[in-house]
Amino acid sequence: MVASRRGSGSIVLPSGHTMAFHTRTHEEEDLPHATKKTMADHLRKYESLFTLTPQRMRMIVEAFKDTLELGLQKPGQVVPMIPTFVFGYPTGQEQGDFLALDLGGTNLRVCLVTLQGEGKFEMLQTKYRLTEDQKQDEGQKLFDFCAECLKTFIDNNYVDDDGKSTLKEGEKLPLGFTFSYPCSQDRIDHGELIRWTKGFGAKNTEGKDVAQMFMKSLEKHNVPVTMTALINDTTGTLIASHYVNPRTKIAVIFGTGCNAAYMENVRDIEKIKNLGIDDDAQMGINCEWGAFDSFEHEHLPRTKYDIIVDETSNKPGEQAFEKLISGRYLGEILRLVICELIDEGVLFLGQNTYKLETPYVFETAFLSLMESDPTDELLMIIGIFTHFFAVETTLAERQFFRALAMLIGKRAARLSACGIAAIVSKMGYIDEGCLVGADGSLYNKYPGFADRVHEGLVDVFGRKAETSSPTTPRMVVVSGALSLLLSTSQLDDVPRPIRGMLQITKITRSPESQTIPENRMFVWRQARKEAIACGGGDYPIVLVEYRLREDMGTMTTTVPIPLPMLQIVRERKPFECVSAIRGKFEKPMTESNIIEMLNMTIRQDKRGVLKVQVPLDESDIEIIQRWAQADENSPGSMRRLHEKTKREDIYMAVMISDPTSVRTIRFNPDLDYWTGNAFFIPFQTQVTFWLFGGENIVLNGGGALDGAGQAWYDAFASNSSLLRPIILTVFQAENVLIEDISFINSPEWNNMVNEAKNVVYSNITIHAESTSDNRIANTDGWNTYRSDNVVIKDSNIVNGDEISRYLSRVLGQFPGVFDIVQNVTAVNIRMVNAGNGARIKAWAGPNVGSGIVQNITFQNFVVDNVDSPLTIDQCYETAADLCAEFPSNTFIQDIFFNNISGTASGSVVASLACSPDERCSDINVNELDLSAQSGAATFSCENVHLEGDSANLFPADCN
């Protein structure tokens, strides 16, 4: 039982589910809640605590200026004012291709940036989310992860149309490393970590040269790069912003942490006078201002909640400024206020509040959602508190929570303005004017943050900053990932990767034969067959592998599809063999000719499965089929075949990959039985054949789940209200792995993930096909509901519907319901003859619900004859004029469509349509290679700003 402050708790039911109970102190029917008057009284108290007056801001600015000056004069200061050895600004005319790695507070980004001159650039990037374990584990492991991600990026992008690497033998790419943490530097490719910030605590790293640690990881993983520059992300933003607009003089980062950089005159950097650098030069200064007012705490207006945040952090006393303004801490400040009001008996009386008692469980993203809630009833806030914390709220309480979020967010923005004002005042920029380059999730995504910073600057500088004249410091958003490129612009151009259809590129020897598990193969002795077939799907495909004697070698070749490895095992002198894989191949069997021959044999059948053709004659096929149906002692068994053929010289291994004949669970198509016995799921009024929950679950085995959907398709054609079962539902489970399973002919969705966390699907095959005139419907691959961290990878879909709607039919559909889909990844997916591919959709209009779709990645999709390969529809089932009047209350953020290729059945290959009023943000499109089956391909978009290297495929007003 989990005890609560309010005399509440929870019990675990025999089913494994958790049920909360509440101990009330009175006999009223409704739970007791704070009144509107009570909340208004409390709000006045917090207004006085979190409001920052102009007079106090000016005092902070003066103290900030003194601290900056001290950091320039003496080494080892609280705000270290680190010289970066980046001299001067770019001209804006630099050109070339550059490789970059950006280690931030939340994500790792690998980027290829093309500088085009005249302040223009293009960027291809891949983003990886960092786990809390990675942030706290051994530092060398963190750099190992960085090296692995970088190697994957290079392997996937630096290839030509034939899949061959574009890098020459022994060639190494110059790399710039953007490292977002304070380092002392005496040269551009060196950096000793002073201290971790942003909640990082990776061991055995502080005080060490992180450049050397990273280079050690590069060598360990054989990554073909040379690190030529280590640069702070804020310095990078300064350089990159100036490249785009030469009036940029300052750069700031407001994200998980906070920082600033600017160009200082070398003559005013007293602590490096001994280096003999020209006094007339300018050098970039990495302020590391998050440490302002640390240890002594003399200048910043800290509340008791700020003190608790500081004292319970992994760096007590340090990073005082950062802990008041950065995205890592704002949610925790609000949570502490809520907990205090719970303890005082003001909030959530009689409700179980234990979920709110975990530090940092209230994310800063929640404050952003609360402030941007567009509904009169504040449905977004209802959803946050009911879904994440299982507590009910009144309208008065929700209004209080939003007002409190505004106070905390506004204080952070006004304190941020103090830091900017200190640099502007110190450098005398207020009279001549300047731009401030800004980046970071807080600045980019928190509603009103930029405007509040500007308001703060007006309050500090008075009339000089009242107008929107060019003299007013303003923000210009430029990606910090561009940073290092200009610090390495003197290097030779990096070869650009050439992308195209992958093909077989090389043949290598391995020390021993690849094997197939005994329960999936039989040994069939046959003389001198030199071919194999490889494929996948839900119908028989033959996989043949030569298994030779110990004194013979093994050759392995990969197929250009995410299917099983193509295994070739040949005789001792394989390159001298003259027989053919496909008919007669007259060329000598050199390695290059074998590659050419294999690529000639690759084809795609009408169901979209890529195979290598095999010249098996009728007698061969007859023997294979006979064995597939035989037991050991039957006439077609292995022993009897051996006796019959009497061929002992060489042999092959054959696998029949037909999931309907190997470990298949078939759900009886007894519609009457399932109508009364399937598990009911309230969400979308669904039912399911199989439902399981719990923790640490693995479901695998290589077999199939057959939904026997034909009977359901036929019945549904005449009864559209028929509840058709989902094959498999993961319900309120955590840490689940489902792998090597085939789903066949599901009556409804194939998979449902309901209120689950950390669920991985790997190597899943889905096929649905109707054998009558009644078409299949709604056989989605996956749907998720209020689930977190769902990964779908290495899977194949031959289907008449989409791989995953991600609640697209439901998001924001029902009034009063808050829908959540976050941290979902679908990677290495192949789809054939489907209705929709990577798709997100949400309702708009009056009387609908609300929700959030956040951090969704679709990566490495191959589509063939798919109706709508790429879709966002945020006005689902809503007329354009009604959507304009009532935009969707379901916000869509941080969406990545990466490496999506193939063909659409129609002309529209991508349609990204969002609601008006900025309901979509951070939508990224990279490496799109989509075409129509006939005619020109159409890329359409509406009410969305697209980022990524494929944004130029869409109309210009979306770029």
Coordinates of C-alpha atoms in Angstrom, one line a residue, residues 438-919:
A438 CA 18.7 32.6 -29.3
D439 CA 18.1 28.8 -29.2
G440 CA 16.9 26.2 -26.7
S441 CA 13.7 24.4 -26.0
L442 CA 12.5 26.9 -23.4
Y443 CA 12.9 29.9 -25.8
N444 CA 11.5 28.1 -28.8
K445 CA 8.6 26.3 -27.2
Y446 CA 7.4 28.0 -24.0
P447 CA 4.5 30.2 -25.0
G448 CA 5.3 33.9 -24.6
F449 CA 8.9 33.4 -23.4
A450 CA 10.5 35.6 -26.1
D451 CA 7.9 38.4 -25.6
R452 CA 8.5 38.4 -21.9
V453 CA 12.2 38.6 -22.3
H454 CA 11.7 41.7 -24.5
E455 CA 9.3 43.2 -22.0
G456 CA 12.0 42.7 -19.4
L457 CA 14.6 44.5 -21.5
V458 CA 12.2 47.4 -21.9
D459 CA 11.8 47.6 -18.1
V460 CA 15.6 47.6 -17.7
F461 CA 16.5 50.1 -20.4
G462 CA 13.3 52.3 -20.3
R463 CA 12.6 54.5 -23.3
K464 CA 15.6 53.4 -25.2
A465 CA 14.0 50.0 -25.7
E466 CA 10.3 51.0 -25.9
T467 CA 10.1 51.1 -29.7
S468 CA 10.7 48.2 -32.1
S469 CA 13.5 50.2 -33.8
P470 CA 16.7 48.5 -34.9
T471 CA 18.4 49.7 -31.7
T472 CA 16.3 47.3 -29.6
P473 CA 17.9 44.0 -28.8
R474 CA 15.8 41.3 -30.4
M475 CA 15.9 37.5 -30.8
V476 CA 16.7 35.6 -34.0
V477 CA 16.4 31.8 -33.8
V478 CA 19.2 29.8 -35.4
S479 CA 20.1 26.2 -34.6
G480 CA 23.0 25.8 -32.4
A481 CA 23.8 22.6 -34.3
L482 CA 25.4 24.9 -37.0
S483 CA 27.9 26.1 -34.4
L484 CA 31.2 24.3 -35.1
L485 CA 31.0 24.6 -38.9
L486 CA 32.3 28.1 -39.0
S487 CA 35.1 27.4 -36.5
T488 CA 36.4 24.8 -38.9
S489 CA 35.6 26.7 -42.1
Q490 CA 39.3 26.7 -43.1
L491 CA 39.2 22.9 -43.6
D492 CA 38.8 21.3 -47.0
D493 CA 35.2 20.5 -48.0
V494 CA 33.8 17.3 -46.6
P495 CA 32.5 14.9 -49.3
R496 CA 28.7 15.0 -49.4
P497 CA 26.9 11.7 -49.1
I498 CA 25.0 10.5 -52.1
R499 CA 21.8 8.7 -51.3
G500 CA 19.9 6.1 -53.4
M501 CA 18.7 2.6 -53.5
L502 CA 20.9 0.3 -51.4
Q503 CA 22.5 -2.7 -53.2
I504 CA 24.8 -5.5 -52.4
T505 CA 28.2 -4.0 -52.1
K506 CA 30.7 -6.5 -50.8
I507 CA 31.3 -10.1 -49.9
T508 CA 33.3 -11.0 -46.9
R509 CA 34.5 -14.3 -45.3
S510 CA 33.6 -15.3 -41.8
P511 CA 35.4 -18.0 -39.7
E512 CA 32.5 -20.3 -39.4
S513 CA 29.2 -21.1 -41.1
Q514 CA 26.0 -19.3 -40.2
T515 CA 23.4 -21.7 -38.8
I516 CA 19.7 -21.9 -38.6
P517 CA 18.0 -23.2 -35.4
E518 CA 17.3 -26.9 -35.7
N519 CA 13.6 -26.4 -35.2
R520 CA 13.4 -24.3 -38.3
M521 CA 15.5 -26.3 -40.8
F522 CA 16.3 -29.6 -42.3
V523 CA 19.4 -30.8 -44.1
W524 CA 18.7 -31.8 -47.6
R525 CA 21.6 -33.3 -49.5
Q526 CA 21.8 -31.9 -53.0
A527 CA 24.8 -31.6 -55.3
R528 CA 26.2 -28.3 -56.4
K529 CA 23.4 -25.8 -55.8
E530 CA 24.8 -22.3 -55.6
A531 CA 21.8 -20.2 -55.0
I532 CA 19.6 -19.0 -52.1
A533 CA 16.3 -17.2 -51.7
C534 CA 15.6 -14.7 -49.0
G535 CA 12.4 -13.1 -48.1
G536 CA 9.7 -12.5 -45.5
G537 CA 6.0 -12.1 -45.0
D538 CA 3.2 -14.4 -44.1
Y539 CA 3.4 -16.9 -47.0
P540 CA 6.0 -19.6 -47.8
I541 CA 9.4 -18.3 -48.8
V542 CA 12.4 -20.6 -49.1
L543 CA 15.7 -19.7 -47.4
V544 CA 18.5 -21.9 -48.5
E545 CA 22.0 -21.8 -46.9
Y546 CA 25.0 -23.8 -48.0
R547 CA 26.6 -25.5 -44.9
L548 CA 30.0 -26.8 -45.9
R549 CA 32.6 -29.0 -44.3
E550 CA 35.0 -27.5 -41.7
D551 CA 37.8 -27.1 -44.2
M552 CA 35.6 -24.8 -46.4
G553 CA 34.9 -21.1 -46.0
T554 CA 31.7 -19.2 -45.6
M555 CA 30.7 -16.1 -47.5
T556 CA 28.0 -13.7 -46.3
T557 CA 26.2 -11.0 -48.4
T558 CA 23.5 -8.7 -47.2
V559 CA 20.3 -7.9 -49.1
P560 CA 19.3 -4.2 -49.6
I561 CA 16.1 -4.6 -47.4
P562 CA 15.5 -5.0 -43.7
L563 CA 14.9 -8.7 -43.9
P564 CA 17.0 -11.8 -42.9
M565 CA 20.6 -11.9 -43.9
L566 CA 21.3 -13.4 -47.3
Q567 CA 23.7 -16.3 -46.7
I568 CA 25.9 -17.6 -49.4
V569 CA 28.3 -20.5 -48.6
R570 CA 30.3 -21.7 -51.5
E571 CA 33.1 -24.2 -52.3
R572 CA 36.7 -23.7 -51.2
K573 CA 37.5 -21.7 -54.4
P574 CA 34.3 -19.7 -54.8
F575 CA 35.5 -17.2 -57.3
E576 CA 36.6 -19.8 -59.8
C577 CA 33.1 -21.4 -60.0
V578 CA 31.5 -20.9 -63.4
S579 CA 27.9 -22.0 -62.8
A580 CA 25.1 -19.4 -62.6
I581 CA 22.7 -18.3 -60.0
R582 CA 20.3 -17.0 -62.5
G583 CA 20.4 -19.0 -65.7
K584 CA 23.8 -18.9 -67.2
F585 CA 26.2 -16.1 -66.1
E586 CA 29.1 -16.2 -68.6
K587 CA 31.4 -13.8 -66.7
P588 CA 34.2 -15.2 -64.5
M589 CA 33.2 -15.5 -60.9
T590 CA 35.3 -12.7 -59.5
E591 CA 34.0 -10.9 -56.4
S592 CA 32.7 -7.9 -58.4
N593 CA 30.9 -10.2 -60.9
I594 CA 29.3 -12.1 -58.0
I595 CA 28.0 -8.8 -56.7
E596 CA 26.6 -7.9 -60.1
M597 CA 25.0 -11.3 -60.5
L598 CA 23.3 -11.1 -57.1
N599 CA 21.9 -7.6 -57.8
M600 CA 20.6 -8.9 -61.1
T601 CA 18.5 -11.5 -59.3
I602 CA 16.9 -9.2 -56.8
R603 CA 13.3 -8.6 -57.7
Q604 CA 10.1 -7.6 -56.0
D605 CA 6.9 -9.7 -56.2
K606 CA 3.4 -8.4 -56.4
R607 CA 3.0 -8.5 -52.6
G608 CA 6.1 -6.3 -52.2
V609 CA 8.5 -8.8 -50.8
L610 CA 12.0 -8.6 -52.1
K611 CA 13.5 -11.9 -53.0
V612 CA 16.5 -13.4 -54.8
Q613 CA 15.3 -15.8 -57.5
V614 CA 16.4 -19.4 -57.1
P615 CA 16.6 -21.9 -60.0
L616 CA 15.0 -24.8 -58.1
D617 CA 13.4 -27.3 -60.5
E618 CA 10.1 -29.0 -59.8
S619 CA 11.6 -32.0 -58.2
D620 CA 13.5 -29.8 -55.7
I621 CA 10.3 -27.9 -54.8
E622 CA 8.4 -31.2 -54.4
I623 CA 10.9 -32.5 -52.0
I624 CA 10.9 -29.3 -49.9
Q625 CA 7.1 -29.3 -49.7
R626 CA 7.0 -33.0 -48.9
W627 CA 9.4 -32.5 -46.0
A628 CA 7.4 -29.5 -44.6
Q629 CA 4.5 -31.8 -44.0
A630 CA 6.4 -34.9 -42.8
D631 CA 7.5 -36.2 -39.4
E632 CA 10.8 -37.9 -38.9
N633 CA 9.7 -41.4 -39.9
S634 CA 7.5 -40.5 -42.7
P635 CA 8.4 -41.1 -46.4
G636 CA 9.4 -37.4 -46.8
S637 CA 11.5 -37.2 -43.6
M638 CA 15.1 -36.3 -43.5
R639 CA 16.3 -39.8 -42.9
R640 CA 14.3 -41.2 -45.8
L641 CA 15.5 -38.5 -48.1
H642 CA 19.1 -39.3 -47.2
E643 CA 18.5 -42.9 -48.0
K644 CA 16.8 -42.0 -51.3
T645 CA 19.3 -39.5 -52.6
K646 CA 22.5 -41.2 -51.4
R647 CA 24.3 -37.9 -52.0
E648 CA 27.0 -37.3 -49.4
D649 CA 29.3 -34.8 -50.9
I650 CA 27.8 -31.4 -50.0
Y651 CA 24.5 -30.3 -48.6
M652 CA 22.2 -27.3 -48.0
A653 CA 20.0 -26.1 -45.2
V654 CA 16.5 -25.0 -46.0
M655 CA 14.1 -23.0 -43.9
I656 CA 10.4 -22.7 -44.6
S657 CA 9.3 -19.3 -43.2
D658 CA 5.6 -19.8 -43.3
P659 CA 4.2 -18.5 -40.0
T660 CA 0.9 -20.3 -40.6
S661 CA 2.7 -23.7 -40.3
V662 CA 5.0 -23.0 -37.4
R663 CA 3.7 -22.3 -33.9
T664 CA 0.6 -20.4 -35.0
I665 CA -2.2 -19.4 -32.5
R666 CA -5.4 -19.0 -34.5
F667 CA -8.4 -17.4 -32.9
N668 CA -11.5 -19.3 -33.7
P669 CA -13.8 -17.2 -35.9
D670 CA -16.8 -17.9 -33.7
L671 CA -18.3 -14.4 -33.8
D672 CA -21.0 -15.2 -31.3
Y673 CA -18.5 -16.5 -28.8
W674 CA -16.2 -13.5 -29.0
T675 CA -19.0 -11.0 -28.9
G676 CA -19.6 -12.1 -25.3
N677 CA -16.1 -13.1 -24.2
A678 CA -13.6 -10.7 -25.7
F679 CA -12.0 -8.3 -23.3
F680 CA -13.7 -4.9 -23.4
I681 CA -11.6 -1.7 -23.6
P682 CA -13.4 1.6 -22.9
F683 CA -11.1 3.5 -25.2
Q684 CA -12.8 3.9 -28.5
T685 CA -15.3 1.1 -27.4
Q686 CA -13.0 -1.7 -28.4
V687 CA -12.6 -5.4 -27.6
T688 CA -9.5 -7.6 -27.8
F689 CA -8.7 -11.3 -28.1
W690 CA -5.6 -11.1 -25.8
L691 CA -5.0 -8.6 -23.0
F692 CA -2.0 -8.7 -20.7
G693 CA -0.4 -6.4 -18.2
G694 CA 2.4 -6.4 -15.5
E695 CA 6.1 -5.6 -15.6
N696 CA 9.2 -7.0 -17.3
I697 CA 7.3 -9.1 -19.9
V698 CA 8.9 -10.8 -23.0
L699 CA 6.6 -12.3 -25.7
N700 CA 8.5 -14.0 -28.5
G701 CA 9.0 -17.4 -30.2
G702 CA 8.9 -16.8 -33.9
G703 CA 5.3 -17.9 -34.4
A704 CA 2.1 -16.2 -35.5
L705 CA -1.1 -14.8 -34.2
D706 CA -3.9 -15.4 -36.7
G707 CA -7.0 -13.4 -36.2
A708 CA -9.0 -15.4 -38.8
G709 CA -10.3 -12.0 -40.0
Q710 CA -12.2 -13.1 -43.1
A711 CA -15.3 -14.0 -41.1
W712 CA -15.2 -10.6 -39.4
Y713 CA -14.7 -8.7 -42.7
D714 CA -17.7 -10.4 -44.2
A715 CA -19.9 -9.8 -41.2
F716 CA -18.8 -6.2 -40.8
A717 CA -19.9 -5.4 -44.4
S718 CA -23.5 -5.8 -43.4
N719 CA -23.2 -4.8 -39.7
S720 CA -21.0 -1.7 -39.2
S721 CA -21.7 -1.7 -35.4
L722 CA -20.0 -5.1 -35.0
L723 CA -17.2 -4.9 -32.4
R724 CA -14.3 -6.6 -34.0
P725 CA -11.5 -7.8 -31.7
I726 CA -7.9 -6.4 -31.6
I727 CA -5.4 -9.3 -31.7
L728 CA -3.1 -8.1 -28.9
T729 CA -3.5 -5.4 -26.2
V730 CA -0.7 -4.4 -23.8
F731 CA -2.7 -2.9 -20.9
Q732 CA -1.1 -0.9 -18.1
A733 CA 2.2 -2.7 -18.5
E734 CA 5.8 -1.6 -18.1
N735 CA 9.0 -2.8 -19.7
V736 CA 7.6 -5.1 -22.4
L737 CA 9.4 -6.7 -25.3
I738 CA 7.4 -8.3 -28.1
E739 CA 9.5 -9.7 -30.9
D740 CA 9.6 -12.2 -33.8
I741 CA 5.8 -12.4 -34.1
S742 CA 3.6 -12.4 -37.2
F743 CA 0.1 -11.0 -37.1
I744 CA -2.2 -12.4 -39.7
N745 CA -5.7 -11.1 -40.8
S746 CA -6.6 -9.2 -37.6
P747 CA -10.4 -8.4 -37.5
E748 CA -9.6 -4.9 -36.2
W749 CA -6.3 -3.3 -35.1
N750 CA -3.4 -5.6 -34.8
N751 CA -1.9 -4.1 -31.6
M752 CA -3.1 -1.7 -28.9
V753 CA -0.8 -0.2 -26.3
N754 CA -3.1 1.1 -23.5
E755 CA -1.6 3.2 -20.6
A756 CA 1.7 1.4 -20.9
K757 CA 5.3 2.4 -20.5
N758 CA 8.6 1.2 -22.1
V759 CA 7.2 -1.1 -24.8
V760 CA 9.3 -2.4 -27.7
Y761 CA 8.0 -4.3 -30.8
S762 CA 10.8 -5.8 -32.8
N763 CA 10.8 -7.9 -36.0
I764 CA 7.0 -7.9 -36.4
T765 CA 5.3 -9.0 -39.6
I766 CA 1.7 -7.9 -40.3
H767 CA -0.4 -9.1 -43.1
A768 CA -4.1 -8.6 -43.8
E769 CA -5.9 -9.6 -46.9
S770 CA -9.5 -10.3 -47.8
T771 CA -10.4 -13.2 -50.1
S772 CA -13.9 -12.0 -50.7
D773 CA -15.4 -8.8 -52.1
N774 CA -15.6 -7.4 -48.6
R775 CA -12.6 -5.2 -47.9
I776 CA -10.6 -5.2 -44.7
A777 CA -11.0 -2.1 -42.6
N778 CA -9.2 -0.5 -39.6
T779 CA -6.5 -3.1 -39.5
D780 CA -4.0 -0.6 -38.1
G781 CA -0.6 -2.0 -37.2
W782 CA -0.5 -0.2 -33.9
N783 CA -2.6 2.3 -31.8
T784 CA -1.4 3.8 -28.6
Y785 CA -3.4 5.4 -25.8
R786 CA -1.8 7.4 -23.0
S787 CA 1.4 5.5 -23.3
D788 CA 5.0 6.5 -23.0
N789 CA 8.2 5.4 -24.7
V790 CA 6.9 3.0 -27.3
V791 CA 9.3 1.7 -29.9
I792 CA 8.4 -0.2 -33.1
K793 CA 11.3 -1.4 -35.2
D794 CA 12.5 -3.8 -37.9
S795 CA 9.0 -4.7 -39.1
N796 CA 7.1 -5.4 -42.3
I797 CA 3.5 -4.6 -43.1
V798 CA 1.5 -5.9 -46.1
N799 CA -1.9 -4.4 -45.2
G800 CA -4.9 -2.4 -46.4
D801 CA -4.6 0.1 -43.6
E802 CA -2.0 2.2 -41.9
I803 CA 0.9 1.0 -39.8
S804 CA 0.0 3.2 -36.9
R805 CA -2.5 5.9 -36.4
Y806 CA -1.2 6.9 -33.0
L807 CA -4.7 7.7 -31.9
S808 CA -5.3 9.6 -35.1
R809 CA -9.0 8.7 -35.1
V810 CA -9.3 9.6 -31.4
L811 CA -6.9 12.4 -30.5
G812 CA -9.0 15.2 -29.2
Q813 CA -12.3 13.6 -30.2
F814 CA -14.2 13.4 -27.0
P815 CA -15.1 16.6 -24.9
G816 CA -13.5 16.5 -21.5
V817 CA -10.9 13.9 -22.5
F818 CA -7.2 14.6 -22.6
D819 CA -5.3 12.3 -25.0
I820 CA -1.5 11.8 -24.7
V821 CA 0.9 10.1 -27.1
Q822 CA 4.6 10.8 -26.4
N823 CA 8.0 9.3 -26.9
V824 CA 7.1 6.9 -29.7
T825 CA 9.6 5.6 -32.3
A826 CA 8.9 3.5 -35.4
V827 CA 12.1 2.5 -37.2
N828 CA 13.0 0.2 -40.1
I829 CA 9.4 -0.4 -41.3
R830 CA 8.4 -1.7 -44.7
M831 CA 4.8 -1.2 -45.9
V832 CA 3.1 -2.6 -49.0
N833 CA -0.4 -1.9 -50.5
A834 CA -1.5 0.0 -47.3
G835 CA -3.9 2.8 -47.0
N836 CA -1.7 5.0 -44.8
G837 CA 1.9 5.1 -43.7
A838 CA 3.3 7.4 -41.1
R839 CA 0.2 9.2 -40.0
I840 CA -0.9 11.5 -37.1
K841 CA -4.4 13.0 -37.0
A842 CA -6.5 14.9 -34.5
W843 CA -9.9 16.5 -34.3
A844 CA -10.7 20.1 -34.5
G845 CA -14.0 22.1 -34.2
P846 CA -16.3 22.8 -31.3
N847 CA -17.1 20.4 -28.6
V848 CA -14.1 18.2 -28.9
G849 CA -11.4 17.1 -26.5
S850 CA -7.7 18.0 -26.2
G851 CA -4.3 16.4 -26.0
I852 CA -0.7 16.3 -26.8
V853 CA 1.4 14.4 -29.4
Q854 CA 5.0 14.8 -28.6
N855 CA 8.4 13.4 -29.5
I856 CA 7.3 11.0 -32.3
T857 CA 9.9 9.6 -34.7
F858 CA 9.2 7.7 -38.0
Q859 CA 12.5 6.5 -39.3
N860 CA 13.7 4.3 -42.2
F861 CA 10.3 3.6 -43.7
V862 CA 10.0 1.9 -47.1
V863 CA 6.5 2.2 -48.7
D864 CA 5.2 0.6 -51.8
N865 CA 1.9 1.5 -53.3
V866 CA 0.7 3.2 -50.2
D867 CA -2.2 5.6 -50.5
S868 CA -0.9 8.3 -48.1
P869 CA 2.8 7.6 -47.1
L870 CA 3.2 10.7 -44.9
T871 CA 0.3 12.5 -43.2
I872 CA -0.5 15.0 -40.5
D873 CA -4.2 15.9 -40.4
Q874 CA -5.0 18.3 -37.5
C875 CA -8.4 19.2 -38.8
Y876 CA -9.7 15.7 -39.1
E877 CA -13.3 15.4 -40.1
T878 CA -13.6 19.2 -39.8
A879 CA -14.4 21.7 -42.5
A880 CA -11.7 24.4 -43.2
D881 CA -13.8 27.3 -42.0
L882 CA -14.8 25.5 -38.8
C883 CA -11.2 24.5 -38.1
A884 CA -10.1 28.1 -38.6
E885 CA -12.7 29.2 -36.0
F886 CA -12.1 26.3 -33.6
P887 CA -8.5 25.0 -34.1
S888 CA -7.5 21.7 -32.7
N889 CA -6.9 21.5 -28.9
T890 CA -4.5 18.6 -29.5
F891 CA -1.0 20.0 -29.8
I892 CA 1.5 18.2 -32.1
Q893 CA 5.2 18.8 -31.2
D894 CA 8.7 17.3 -32.0
I895 CA 7.7 15.1 -34.9
F896 CA 10.5 13.5 -37.0
F897 CA 9.9 11.9 -40.5
N898 CA 13.4 10.6 -41.3
N899 CA 14.4 8.6 -44.4
I900 CA 11.0 7.8 -45.8
S901 CA 11.2 6.3 -49.3
G902 CA 9.1 4.5 -51.9
T903 CA 5.9 5.0 -53.9
A904 CA 2.4 6.3 -53.3
S905 CA -0.6 4.9 -55.2
G906 CA -1.7 8.5 -56.0
S907 CA 0.0 11.8 -56.7
V908 CA 0.0 13.1 -53.1
V909 CA 3.0 11.6 -51.4
A910 CA 3.1 13.8 -48.3
S911 CA 0.3 16.0 -46.7
L912 CA 1.2 17.9 -43.5
A913 CA -1.9 20.0 -42.6
C914 CA -2.0 21.6 -39.2
S915 CA -4.7 23.7 -37.5
P916 CA -4.3 27.5 -37.5
D917 CA -2.9 29.3 -34.5
E918 CA 0.4 27.4 -34.3
R919 CA -1.0 24.1 -33.0

